[in-house]
Amino acid sequence: MTKSLIDQARDYAINALHYEVVLLPKPGLVDPQSNGAHTDMNVYTFINSITSLSPFFTQYIQTGFYHQQSFDTLFEPLRKIGKQAEDAMLTATKGINTHKGANFSFAILLGATGLFYQENCPSTWTAANSDDVLSIAAKICRHLIEHDLEQLDKEEDLSYGEKNYLTYGLTGIRGEAVAGYPTLSKLLDYVRQLPDEGEVKLLRSLVYLMSETEDSNLVHRGGYEAMKNVQKDMKKIHEANLSKTALLHALTEYDQIMIKHHLSPGGSADLLSLAIYFLQLEGLSFW
């Protein structure tokens, strides 16, 4: 039973990354019809990346499942595996960063899922179970900002998110993790109430995320004001509650704006993948 649950969680995480990359139209992001604002990657780059990460997803869950110490001591073993996964990703993509942020979060959340499965094997996964895993994730990451972000003045090779913290005070995905992924939790509450529209439900989810998320990718590419403008534009689309046809048209048009300004909401895409993972656990199907 445990192996079956571990395999299922791994498969749902892999599915989530595939579902995200094939979803379209996604403003500024890679999909099967557009490379978005990216000139160095396409949908095949993402497929290669997902394949390279897959074996490590099993390791994340197993590491959590067999962990016997305090929750916060799980972070370092997960980080060690995560670095191996990142190296495998960069080899598969010839050095292109496709899933660094998603890999970080899936390491935490799959590890948290493994910890959850130590004591719980629910026959039907509920929203409360998803909340339990997010709470465990916060405990795993309890000291992450203090450990990572407050020591950055001693580092030389900084990520986009780390530079954003020093420049704007944005904690990015680390802040999300330490707080138990509040933006993801709000998205899950929102999407559970949406009507069954298949992939359109995911597009509405992306719009919601782009209106809420302090996206480090947008800040890196266009600055803080560009990120705020994207949030404002997406909020208008979100609040308009457009029909499927009107939504597809609006997102197709906004894709051209994002491409023109070289903007890509990669942080929102990562959070969407995480949401898809939990929605599958909760029994939602997209076909």
PDB file of C-alpha atoms in Angstrom:
ATOM      1  CA  MET A   1       0.000   0.000   0.000  1.00  0.00           C
ATOM      2  CA  THR A   2       2.764   2.444   0.965  1.00  0.00           C
ATOM      3  CA  LYS A   3       4.667   1.812  -2.274  1.00  0.00           C
ATOM      4  CA  SER A   4       1.474   2.373  -4.217  1.00  0.00           C
ATOM      5  CA  LEU A   5       0.867   5.715  -2.481  1.00  0.00           C
ATOM      6  CA  ILE A   6       4.459   6.811  -3.041  1.00  0.00           C
ATOM      7  CA  ASP A   7       4.292   5.867  -6.712  1.00  0.00           C
ATOM      8  CA  GLN A   8       0.971   7.673  -7.089  1.00  0.00           C
ATOM      9  CA  ALA A   9       2.312  10.888  -5.539  1.00  0.00           C
ATOM     10  CA  ARG A  10       5.382  10.740  -7.782  1.00  0.00           C
ATOM     11  CA  ASP A  11       3.222  10.224 -10.875  1.00  0.00           C
ATOM     12  CA  TYR A  12       0.958  13.124  -9.933  1.00  0.00           C
ATOM     13  CA  ALA A  13       3.972  15.430  -9.541  1.00  0.00           C
ATOM     14  CA  ILE A  14       5.324  14.392 -12.951  1.00  0.00           C
ATOM     15  CA  ASN A  15       1.864  14.817 -14.483  1.00  0.00           C
ATOM     16  CA  ALA A  16       1.616  18.271 -12.932  1.00  0.00           C
ATOM     17  CA  LEU A  17       4.733  19.491 -14.725  1.00  0.00           C
ATOM     18  CA  HIS A  18       3.525  18.014 -18.011  1.00  0.00           C
ATOM     19  CA  TYR A  19       0.046  19.496 -17.639  1.00  0.00           C
ATOM     20  CA  GLU A  20       1.514  22.933 -16.943  1.00  0.00           C
ATOM     21  CA  VAL A  21       3.811  23.019 -19.962  1.00  0.00           C
ATOM     22  CA  VAL A  22       1.161  21.854 -22.461  1.00  0.00           C
ATOM     23  CA  LEU A  23      -1.473  24.292 -21.165  1.00  0.00           C
ATOM     24  CA  LEU A  24      -2.130  27.159 -23.592  1.00  0.00           C
ATOM     25  CA  PRO A  25      -2.262  30.039 -24.149  1.00  0.00           C
ATOM     26  CA  LYS A  26      -0.005  31.108 -21.263  1.00  0.00           C
ATOM     27  CA  PRO A  27       1.238  34.721 -21.431  1.00  0.00           C
ATOM     28  CA  GLY A  28       5.019  34.852 -21.660  1.00  0.00           C
ATOM     29  CA  LEU A  29       5.424  31.138 -20.959  1.00  0.00           C
ATOM     30  CA  VAL A  30       6.457  28.143 -23.042  1.00  0.00           C
ATOM     31  CA  ASP A  31       3.651  26.006 -24.466  1.00  0.00           C
ATOM     32  CA  PRO A  32       3.312  23.746 -27.538  1.00  0.00           C
ATOM     33  CA  GLN A  33       2.434  26.702 -29.800  1.00  0.00           C
ATOM     34  CA  SER A  34       4.734  29.400 -28.439  1.00  0.00           C
ATOM     35  CA  ASN A  35       8.060  29.814 -26.673  1.00  0.00           C
ATOM     36  CA  GLY A  36       6.614  32.847 -24.920  1.00  0.00           C
ATOM     37  CA  ALA A  37       9.259  35.364 -23.882  1.00  0.00           C
ATOM     38  CA  HIS A  38      11.973  32.689 -24.046  1.00  0.00           C
ATOM     39  CA  THR A  39      14.520  32.354 -26.837  1.00  0.00           C
ATOM     40  CA  ASP A  40      16.558  29.517 -25.313  1.00  0.00           C
ATOM     41  CA  MET A  41      13.892  26.867 -24.650  1.00  0.00           C
ATOM     42  CA  ASN A  42      10.772  25.238 -26.064  1.00  0.00           C
ATOM     43  CA  VAL A  43       8.285  22.574 -25.036  1.00  0.00           C
ATOM     44  CA  TYR A  44      10.792  19.797 -25.828  1.00  0.00           C
ATOM     45  CA  THR A  45      13.316  21.359 -23.452  1.00  0.00           C
ATOM     46  CA  PHE A  46      10.685  21.066 -20.736  1.00  0.00           C
ATOM     47  CA  ILE A  47       9.893  17.453 -21.586  1.00  0.00           C
ATOM     48  CA  ASN A  48      13.591  16.553 -21.327  1.00  0.00           C
ATOM     49  CA  SER A  49      13.779  18.411 -18.030  1.00  0.00           C
ATOM     50  CA  ILE A  50      10.765  16.613 -16.546  1.00  0.00           C
ATOM     51  CA  THR A  51      12.168  13.219 -17.546  1.00  0.00           C
ATOM     52  CA  SER A  52      15.469  14.044 -15.847  1.00  0.00           C
ATOM     53  CA  LEU A  53      13.730  15.074 -12.599  1.00  0.00           C
ATOM     54  CA  SER A  54      11.387  12.090 -12.374  1.00  0.00           C
ATOM     55  CA  PRO A  55      13.680   9.656 -10.493  1.00  0.00           C
ATOM     56  CA  PHE A  56      14.390  12.258  -7.827  1.00  0.00           C
ATOM     57  CA  PHE A  57      10.695  12.788  -7.112  1.00  0.00           C
ATOM     58  CA  THR A  58      10.527   9.253  -5.762  1.00  0.00           C
ATOM     59  CA  GLN A  59      13.555   9.974  -3.583  1.00  0.00           C
ATOM     60  CA  TYR A  60      11.937  13.098  -2.131  1.00  0.00           C
ATOM     61  CA  ILE A  61       8.858  11.154  -1.021  1.00  0.00           C
ATOM     62  CA  GLN A  62      10.847   8.198   0.332  1.00  0.00           C
ATOM     63  CA  THR A  63      13.178  10.514   2.251  1.00  0.00           C
ATOM     64  CA  GLY A  64      10.170  12.072   3.967  1.00  0.00           C
ATOM     65  CA  PHE A  65       8.484   8.742   4.579  1.00  0.00           C
ATOM     66  CA  TYR A  66      11.507   7.204   6.325  1.00  0.00           C
ATOM     67  CA  HIS A  67      12.574  10.352   8.212  1.00  0.00           C
ATOM     68  CA  GLN A  68      12.568   9.802  11.988  1.00  0.00           C
ATOM     69  CA  GLN A  69      13.919  13.088  13.354  1.00  0.00           C
ATOM     70  CA  SER A  70      12.364  16.545  13.741  1.00  0.00           C
ATOM     71  CA  PHE A  71      10.631  18.052  10.723  1.00  0.00           C
ATOM     72  CA  ASP A  72      13.181  20.821  10.200  1.00  0.00           C
ATOM     73  CA  THR A  73      16.080  18.352   9.993  1.00  0.00           C
ATOM     74  CA  LEU A  74      14.483  16.910   6.848  1.00  0.00           C
ATOM     75  CA  PHE A  75      15.366  20.013   4.840  1.00  0.00           C
ATOM     76  CA  GLU A  76      19.070  19.279   4.368  1.00  0.00           C
ATOM     77  CA  PRO A  77      18.608  15.716   3.026  1.00  0.00           C
ATOM     78  CA  LEU A  78      15.975  17.046   0.627  1.00  0.00           C
ATOM     79  CA  ARG A  79      18.285  19.875  -0.449  1.00  0.00           C
ATOM     80  CA  LYS A  80      21.105  17.385  -1.116  1.00  0.00           C
ATOM     81  CA  ILE A  81      18.858  15.306  -3.388  1.00  0.00           C
ATOM     82  CA  GLY A  82      17.512  18.515  -4.930  1.00  0.00           C
ATOM     83  CA  LYS A  83      21.010  19.606  -5.944  1.00  0.00           C
ATOM     84  CA  GLN A  84      21.531  16.252  -7.678  1.00  0.00           C
ATOM     85  CA  ALA A  85      18.173  16.693  -9.422  1.00  0.00           C
ATOM     86  CA  GLU A  86      19.110  20.212 -10.527  1.00  0.00           C
ATOM     87  CA  ASP A  87      22.406  18.967 -11.954  1.00  0.00           C
ATOM     88  CA  ALA A  88      20.542  16.248 -13.866  1.00  0.00           C
ATOM     89  CA  MET A  89      18.084  18.865 -15.171  1.00  0.00           C
ATOM     90  CA  LEU A  90      20.855  21.162 -16.394  1.00  0.00           C
ATOM     91  CA  THR A  91      22.554  18.240 -18.124  1.00  0.00           C
ATOM     92  CA  ALA A  92      19.305  17.265 -19.852  1.00  0.00           C
ATOM     93  CA  THR A  93      18.591  20.863 -20.949  1.00  0.00           C
ATOM     94  CA  LYS A  94      22.193  21.738 -21.878  1.00  0.00           C
ATOM     95  CA  GLY A  95      22.447  24.266 -19.100  1.00  0.00           C
ATOM     96  CA  ILE A  96      19.005  25.893 -19.394  1.00  0.00           C
ATOM     97  CA  ASN A  97      17.060  26.515 -16.193  1.00  0.00           C
ATOM     98  CA  THR A  98      13.590  25.121 -16.845  1.00  0.00           C
ATOM     99  CA  HIS A  99      12.459  23.843 -13.449  1.00  0.00           C
ATOM    100  CA  LYS A 100      14.798  25.112 -10.716  1.00  0.00           C
ATOM    101  CA  GLY A 101      11.962  26.725  -8.768  1.00  0.00           C
ATOM    102  CA  ALA A 102       9.546  23.856  -9.310  1.00  0.00           C
ATOM    103  CA  ASN A 103      12.212  21.338  -8.307  1.00  0.00           C
ATOM    104  CA  PHE A 104      12.803  23.228  -5.042  1.00  0.00           C
ATOM    105  CA  SER A 105       9.117  23.254  -4.155  1.00  0.00           C
ATOM    106  CA  PHE A 106       8.444  19.673  -5.181  1.00  0.00           C
ATOM    107  CA  ALA A 107      11.388  18.572  -3.029  1.00  0.00           C
ATOM    108  CA  ILE A 108       9.717  20.228  -0.036  1.00  0.00           C
ATOM    109  CA  LEU A 109       6.136  19.195  -0.787  1.00  0.00           C
ATOM    110  CA  LEU A 110       6.897  15.622  -1.816  1.00  0.00           C
ATOM    111  CA  GLY A 111       9.071  15.262   1.287  1.00  0.00           C
ATOM    112  CA  ALA A 112       6.141  16.621   3.294  1.00  0.00           C
ATOM    113  CA  THR A 113       3.831  14.146   1.549  1.00  0.00           C
ATOM    114  CA  GLY A 114       6.153  11.330   2.612  1.00  0.00           C
ATOM    115  CA  LEU A 115       6.053  12.533   6.221  1.00  0.00           C
ATOM    116  CA  PHE A 116       2.268  12.704   6.037  1.00  0.00           C
ATOM    117  CA  TYR A 117       2.131   9.107   4.798  1.00  0.00           C
ATOM    118  CA  GLN A 118       4.059   7.932   7.867  1.00  0.00           C
ATOM    119  CA  GLU A 119       0.928   8.383   9.968  1.00  0.00           C
ATOM    120  CA  ASN A 120      -1.866   8.661   7.398  1.00  0.00           C
ATOM    121  CA  CYS A 121      -3.059   6.560   4.474  1.00  0.00           C
ATOM    122  CA  PRO A 122      -6.413   8.149   3.596  1.00  0.00           C
ATOM    123  CA  SER A 123      -8.627   6.183   1.232  1.00  0.00           C
ATOM    124  CA  THR A 124      -9.906   9.504  -0.118  1.00  0.00           C
ATOM    125  CA  TRP A 125      -7.653  12.543  -0.134  1.00  0.00           C
ATOM    126  CA  THR A 126      -9.424  15.702   1.066  1.00  0.00           C
ATOM    127  CA  ALA A 127      -8.687  19.415   1.064  1.00  0.00           C
ATOM    128  CA  ALA A 128      -7.835  19.035   4.761  1.00  0.00           C
ATOM    129  CA  ASN A 129      -5.137  16.505   3.832  1.00  0.00           C
ATOM    130  CA  SER A 130      -3.636  19.006   1.393  1.00  0.00           C
ATOM    131  CA  ASP A 131      -3.645  21.595   4.184  1.00  0.00           C
ATOM    132  CA  ASP A 132      -1.864  19.103   6.454  1.00  0.00           C
ATOM    133  CA  VAL A 133       0.933  18.660   3.905  1.00  0.00           C
ATOM    134  CA  LEU A 134       1.317  22.435   3.492  1.00  0.00           C
ATOM    135  CA  SER A 135       1.581  22.753   7.269  1.00  0.00           C
ATOM    136  CA  ILE A 136       4.273  20.074   7.351  1.00  0.00           C
ATOM    137  CA  ALA A 137       6.128  21.922   4.584  1.00  0.00           C
ATOM    138  CA  ALA A 138       6.212  25.064   6.746  1.00  0.00           C
ATOM    139  CA  LYS A 139       7.757  23.064   9.592  1.00  0.00           C
ATOM    140  CA  ILE A 140      10.392  21.590   7.265  1.00  0.00           C
ATOM    141  CA  CYS A 141      11.357  25.085   6.087  1.00  0.00           C
ATOM    142  CA  ARG A 142      11.093  26.791   9.475  1.00  0.00           C
ATOM    143  CA  HIS A 143      14.610  28.268   9.469  1.00  0.00           C
ATOM    144  CA  LEU A 144      15.038  28.698   5.731  1.00  0.00           C
ATOM    145  CA  ILE A 145      14.968  32.504   5.471  1.00  0.00           C
ATOM    146  CA  GLU A 146      17.272  32.923   8.445  1.00  0.00           C
ATOM    147  CA  HIS A 147      19.622  30.250   7.097  1.00  0.00           C
ATOM    148  CA  ASP A 148      19.621  31.280   3.425  1.00  0.00           C
ATOM    149  CA  LEU A 149      18.476  34.826   2.806  1.00  0.00           C
ATOM    150  CA  GLU A 150      19.968  36.560   5.825  1.00  0.00           C
ATOM    151  CA  GLN A 151      23.444  35.316   4.903  1.00  0.00           C
ATOM    152  CA  LEU A 152      23.413  36.551   1.305  1.00  0.00           C
ATOM    153  CA  ASP A 153      25.859  39.400   1.837  1.00  0.00           C
ATOM    154  CA  LYS A 154      28.534  36.722   2.167  1.00  0.00           C
ATOM    155  CA  GLU A 155      27.653  35.074  -1.155  1.00  0.00           C
ATOM    156  CA  GLU A 156      28.884  35.921  -4.641  1.00  0.00           C
ATOM    157  CA  ASP A 157      26.871  33.741  -7.049  1.00  0.00           C
ATOM    158  CA  LEU A 158      23.270  34.751  -6.334  1.00  0.00           C
ATOM    159  CA  SER A 159      20.044  33.479  -7.909  1.00  0.00           C
ATOM    160  CA  TYR A 160      17.377  35.834  -9.268  1.00  0.00           C
ATOM    161  CA  GLY A 161      15.314  35.336  -6.139  1.00  0.00           C
ATOM    162  CA  GLU A 162      18.268  36.083  -3.864  1.00  0.00           C
ATOM    163  CA  LYS A 163      19.045  39.291  -5.748  1.00  0.00           C
ATOM    164  CA  ASN A 164      15.391  40.301  -5.448  1.00  0.00           C
ATOM    165  CA  TYR A 165      15.568  39.799  -1.686  1.00  0.00           C
ATOM    166  CA  LEU A 166      18.599  42.070  -1.384  1.00  0.00           C
ATOM    167  CA  THR A 167      17.116  44.709  -3.718  1.00  0.00           C
ATOM    168  CA  TYR A 168      13.392  44.660  -2.899  1.00  0.00           C
ATOM    169  CA  GLY A 169      13.074  42.584   0.267  1.00  0.00           C
ATOM    170  CA  LEU A 170      11.046  39.955  -1.596  1.00  0.00           C
ATOM    171  CA  THR A 171      11.367  36.511  -0.011  1.00  0.00           C
ATOM    172  CA  GLY A 172      10.053  34.723  -3.116  1.00  0.00           C
ATOM    173  CA  ILE A 173       9.512  30.991  -3.094  1.00  0.00           C
ATOM    174  CA  ARG A 174      11.478  30.616   0.159  1.00  0.00           C
ATOM    175  CA  GLY A 175       9.001  32.932   1.856  1.00  0.00           C
ATOM    176  CA  GLU A 176       6.125  30.909   0.422  1.00  0.00           C
ATOM    177  CA  ALA A 177       7.657  27.692   1.727  1.00  0.00           C
ATOM    178  CA  VAL A 178       8.351  29.047   5.221  1.00  0.00           C
ATOM    179  CA  ALA A 179       4.753  30.284   5.478  1.00  0.00           C
ATOM    180  CA  GLY A 180       3.294  26.986   4.253  1.00  0.00           C
ATOM    181  CA  TYR A 181       2.608  28.188   0.687  1.00  0.00           C
ATOM    182  CA  PRO A 182      -0.207  30.669   1.444  1.00  0.00           C
ATOM    183  CA  THR A 183      -0.590  31.740  -2.205  1.00  0.00           C
ATOM    184  CA  LEU A 184      -0.935  28.100  -3.219  1.00  0.00           C
ATOM    185  CA  SER A 185      -3.463  27.516  -0.439  1.00  0.00           C
ATOM    186  CA  LYS A 186      -5.555  30.482  -1.594  1.00  0.00           C
ATOM    187  CA  LEU A 187      -5.420  29.217  -5.171  1.00  0.00           C
ATOM    188  CA  LEU A 188      -6.606  25.756  -4.130  1.00  0.00           C
ATOM    189  CA  ASP A 189      -9.549  27.311  -2.272  1.00  0.00           C
ATOM    190  CA  TYR A 190     -10.381  29.308  -5.408  1.00  0.00           C
ATOM    191  CA  VAL A 191     -10.072  26.512  -7.960  1.00  0.00           C
ATOM    192  CA  ARG A 192     -12.132  24.050  -5.894  1.00  0.00           C
ATOM    193  CA  GLN A 193     -15.092  26.385  -6.363  1.00  0.00           C
ATOM    194  CA  LEU A 194     -14.726  26.718 -10.133  1.00  0.00           C
ATOM    195  CA  PRO A 195     -17.072  24.846 -12.487  1.00  0.00           C
ATOM    196  CA  ASP A 196     -15.706  21.823 -14.324  1.00  0.00           C
ATOM    197  CA  GLU A 197     -14.223  23.399 -17.469  1.00  0.00           C
ATOM    198  CA  GLY A 198     -11.236  21.103 -18.003  1.00  0.00           C
ATOM    199  CA  GLU A 199      -8.100  23.013 -18.946  1.00  0.00           C
ATOM    200  CA  VAL A 200      -9.927  26.355 -18.741  1.00  0.00           C
ATOM    201  CA  LYS A 201     -10.004  25.843 -14.986  1.00  0.00           C
ATOM    202  CA  LEU A 202      -6.204  25.778 -15.077  1.00  0.00           C
ATOM    203  CA  LEU A 203      -6.043  28.928 -17.207  1.00  0.00           C
ATOM    204  CA  ARG A 204      -8.255  30.742 -14.715  1.00  0.00           C
ATOM    205  CA  SER A 205      -5.912  29.469 -12.007  1.00  0.00           C
ATOM    206  CA  LEU A 206      -2.911  30.902 -13.840  1.00  0.00           C
ATOM    207  CA  VAL A 207      -4.624  34.278 -14.202  1.00  0.00           C
ATOM    208  CA  TYR A 208      -5.380  34.252 -10.474  1.00  0.00           C
ATOM    209  CA  LEU A 209      -1.747  33.444  -9.658  1.00  0.00           C
ATOM    210  CA  MET A 210      -0.395  36.134 -11.969  1.00  0.00           C
ATOM    211  CA  SER A 211      -2.654  38.658 -10.219  1.00  0.00           C
ATOM    212  CA  GLU A 212      -1.404  37.645  -6.741  1.00  0.00           C
ATOM    213  CA  THR A 213       2.152  36.324  -6.949  1.00  0.00           C
ATOM    214  CA  GLU A 214       5.256  38.440  -6.346  1.00  0.00           C
ATOM    215  CA  ASP A 215       6.979  36.656  -9.204  1.00  0.00           C
ATOM    216  CA  SER A 216      10.777  36.764  -9.021  1.00  0.00           C
ATOM    217  CA  ASN A 217      11.054  35.915 -12.724  1.00  0.00           C
ATOM    218  CA  LEU A 218       9.037  38.991 -13.658  1.00  0.00           C
ATOM    219  CA  VAL A 219      11.068  41.177 -11.323  1.00  0.00           C
ATOM    220  CA  HIS A 220      14.323  39.833 -12.753  1.00  0.00           C
ATOM    221  CA  ARG A 221      13.258  40.439 -16.340  1.00  0.00           C
ATOM    222  CA  GLY A 222      11.410  43.736 -16.024  1.00  0.00           C
ATOM    223  CA  GLY A 223      11.825  45.134 -12.535  1.00  0.00           C
ATOM    224  CA  TYR A 224       9.405  45.543  -9.659  1.00  0.00           C
ATOM    225  CA  GLU A 225       7.065  47.936 -11.483  1.00  0.00           C
ATOM    226  CA  ALA A 226       6.713  45.555 -14.417  1.00  0.00           C
ATOM    227  CA  MET A 227       5.677  42.829 -12.005  1.00  0.00           C
ATOM    228  CA  LYS A 228       3.105  45.126 -10.385  1.00  0.00           C
ATOM    229  CA  ASN A 229       1.712  46.067 -13.822  1.00  0.00           C
ATOM    230  CA  VAL A 230       1.269  42.412 -14.742  1.00  0.00           C
ATOM    231  CA  GLN A 231      -0.524  41.821 -11.443  1.00  0.00           C
ATOM    232  CA  LYS A 232      -2.853  44.749 -12.159  1.00  0.00           C
ATOM    233  CA  ASP A 233      -3.616  43.596 -15.708  1.00  0.00           C
ATOM    234  CA  MET A 234      -4.274  40.026 -14.613  1.00  0.00           C
ATOM    235  CA  LYS A 235      -6.502  41.207 -11.780  1.00  0.00           C
ATOM    236  CA  LYS A 236      -8.719  42.915 -14.354  1.00  0.00           C
ATOM    237  CA  ILE A 237      -8.997  39.700 -16.352  1.00  0.00           C
ATOM    238  CA  HIS A 238      -9.605  37.664 -13.195  1.00  0.00           C
ATOM    239  CA  GLU A 239     -12.361  39.941 -11.939  1.00  0.00           C
ATOM    240  CA  ALA A 240     -14.034  40.116 -15.364  1.00  0.00           C
ATOM    241  CA  ASN A 241     -14.935  36.388 -15.107  1.00  0.00           C
ATOM    242  CA  LEU A 242     -14.712  36.032 -18.893  1.00  0.00           C
ATOM    243  CA  SER A 243     -16.296  33.279 -20.941  1.00  0.00           C
ATOM    244  CA  LYS A 244     -13.994  30.565 -22.243  1.00  0.00           C
ATOM    245  CA  THR A 245     -13.762  32.182 -25.696  1.00  0.00           C
ATOM    246  CA  ALA A 246     -13.127  35.649 -24.293  1.00  0.00           C
ATOM    247  CA  LEU A 247     -10.549  34.327 -21.833  1.00  0.00           C
ATOM    248  CA  LEU A 248      -8.597  32.515 -24.551  1.00  0.00           C
ATOM    249  CA  HIS A 249      -8.639  35.685 -26.659  1.00  0.00           C
ATOM    250  CA  ALA A 250      -7.472  37.874 -23.764  1.00  0.00           C
ATOM    251  CA  LEU A 251      -4.620  35.536 -22.868  1.00  0.00           C
ATOM    252  CA  THR A 252      -3.512  35.206 -26.492  1.00  0.00           C
ATOM    253  CA  GLU A 253      -3.362  38.998 -26.777  1.00  0.00           C
ATOM    254  CA  TYR A 254      -1.538  39.371 -23.474  1.00  0.00           C
ATOM    255  CA  ASP A 255       1.000  36.778 -24.554  1.00  0.00           C
ATOM    256  CA  GLN A 256       2.112  39.198 -27.269  1.00  0.00           C
ATOM    257  CA  ILE A 257       2.489  41.992 -24.716  1.00  0.00           C
ATOM    258  CA  MET A 258       4.598  39.769 -22.471  1.00  0.00           C
ATOM    259  CA  ILE A 259       6.747  38.663 -25.421  1.00  0.00           C
ATOM    260  CA  LYS A 260       7.273  42.270 -26.499  1.00  0.00           C
ATOM    261  CA  HIS A 261       8.545  43.202 -23.042  1.00  0.00           C
ATOM    262  CA  HIS A 262      10.485  39.932 -22.518  1.00  0.00           C
ATOM    263  CA  LEU A 263       8.440  39.037 -19.440  1.00  0.00           C
ATOM    264  CA  SER A 264       7.805  35.508 -18.201  1.00  0.00           C
ATOM    265  CA  PRO A 265       5.820  34.649 -15.032  1.00  0.00           C
ATOM    266  CA  GLY A 266       7.803  31.523 -14.209  1.00  0.00           C
ATOM    267  CA  GLY A 267       7.015  31.728 -10.507  1.00  0.00           C
ATOM    268  CA  SER A 268       3.293  31.599 -11.219  1.00  0.00           C
ATOM    269  CA  ALA A 269       3.837  28.637 -13.551  1.00  0.00           C
ATOM    270  CA  ASP A 270       5.650  26.786 -10.759  1.00  0.00           C
ATOM    271  CA  LEU A 271       2.831  27.438  -8.295  1.00  0.00           C
ATOM    272  CA  LEU A 272       0.313  26.238 -10.877  1.00  0.00           C
ATOM    273  CA  SER A 273       2.213  22.948 -11.151  1.00  0.00           C
ATOM    274  CA  LEU A 274       2.083  22.552  -7.372  1.00  0.00           C
ATOM    275  CA  ALA A 275      -1.661  23.198  -7.386  1.00  0.00           C
ATOM    276  CA  ILE A 276      -2.182  20.588 -10.107  1.00  0.00           C
ATOM    277  CA  TYR A 277      -0.324  18.077  -7.936  1.00  0.00           C
ATOM    278  CA  PHE A 278      -2.696  18.607  -5.002  1.00  0.00           C
ATOM    279  CA  LEU A 279      -5.790  18.739  -7.188  1.00  0.00           C
ATOM    280  CA  GLN A 280      -4.947  15.298  -8.570  1.00  0.00           C
ATOM    281  CA  LEU A 281      -4.519  13.962  -5.035  1.00  0.00           C
ATOM    282  CA  GLU A 282      -7.975  15.378  -4.302  1.00  0.00           C
ATOM    283  CA  GLY A 283      -9.410  13.455  -7.250  1.00  0.00           C
ATOM    284  CA  LEU A 284      -9.729  16.200  -9.879  1.00  0.00           C
ATOM    285  CA  SER A 285      -9.336  15.047 -13.475  1.00  0.00           C
ATOM    286  CA  PHE A 286      -8.575  17.291 -16.448  1.00  0.00           C
ATOM    287  CA  TRP A 287      -9.922  15.100 -19.242  1.00  0.00           C
TER     288      TRP A 287
END
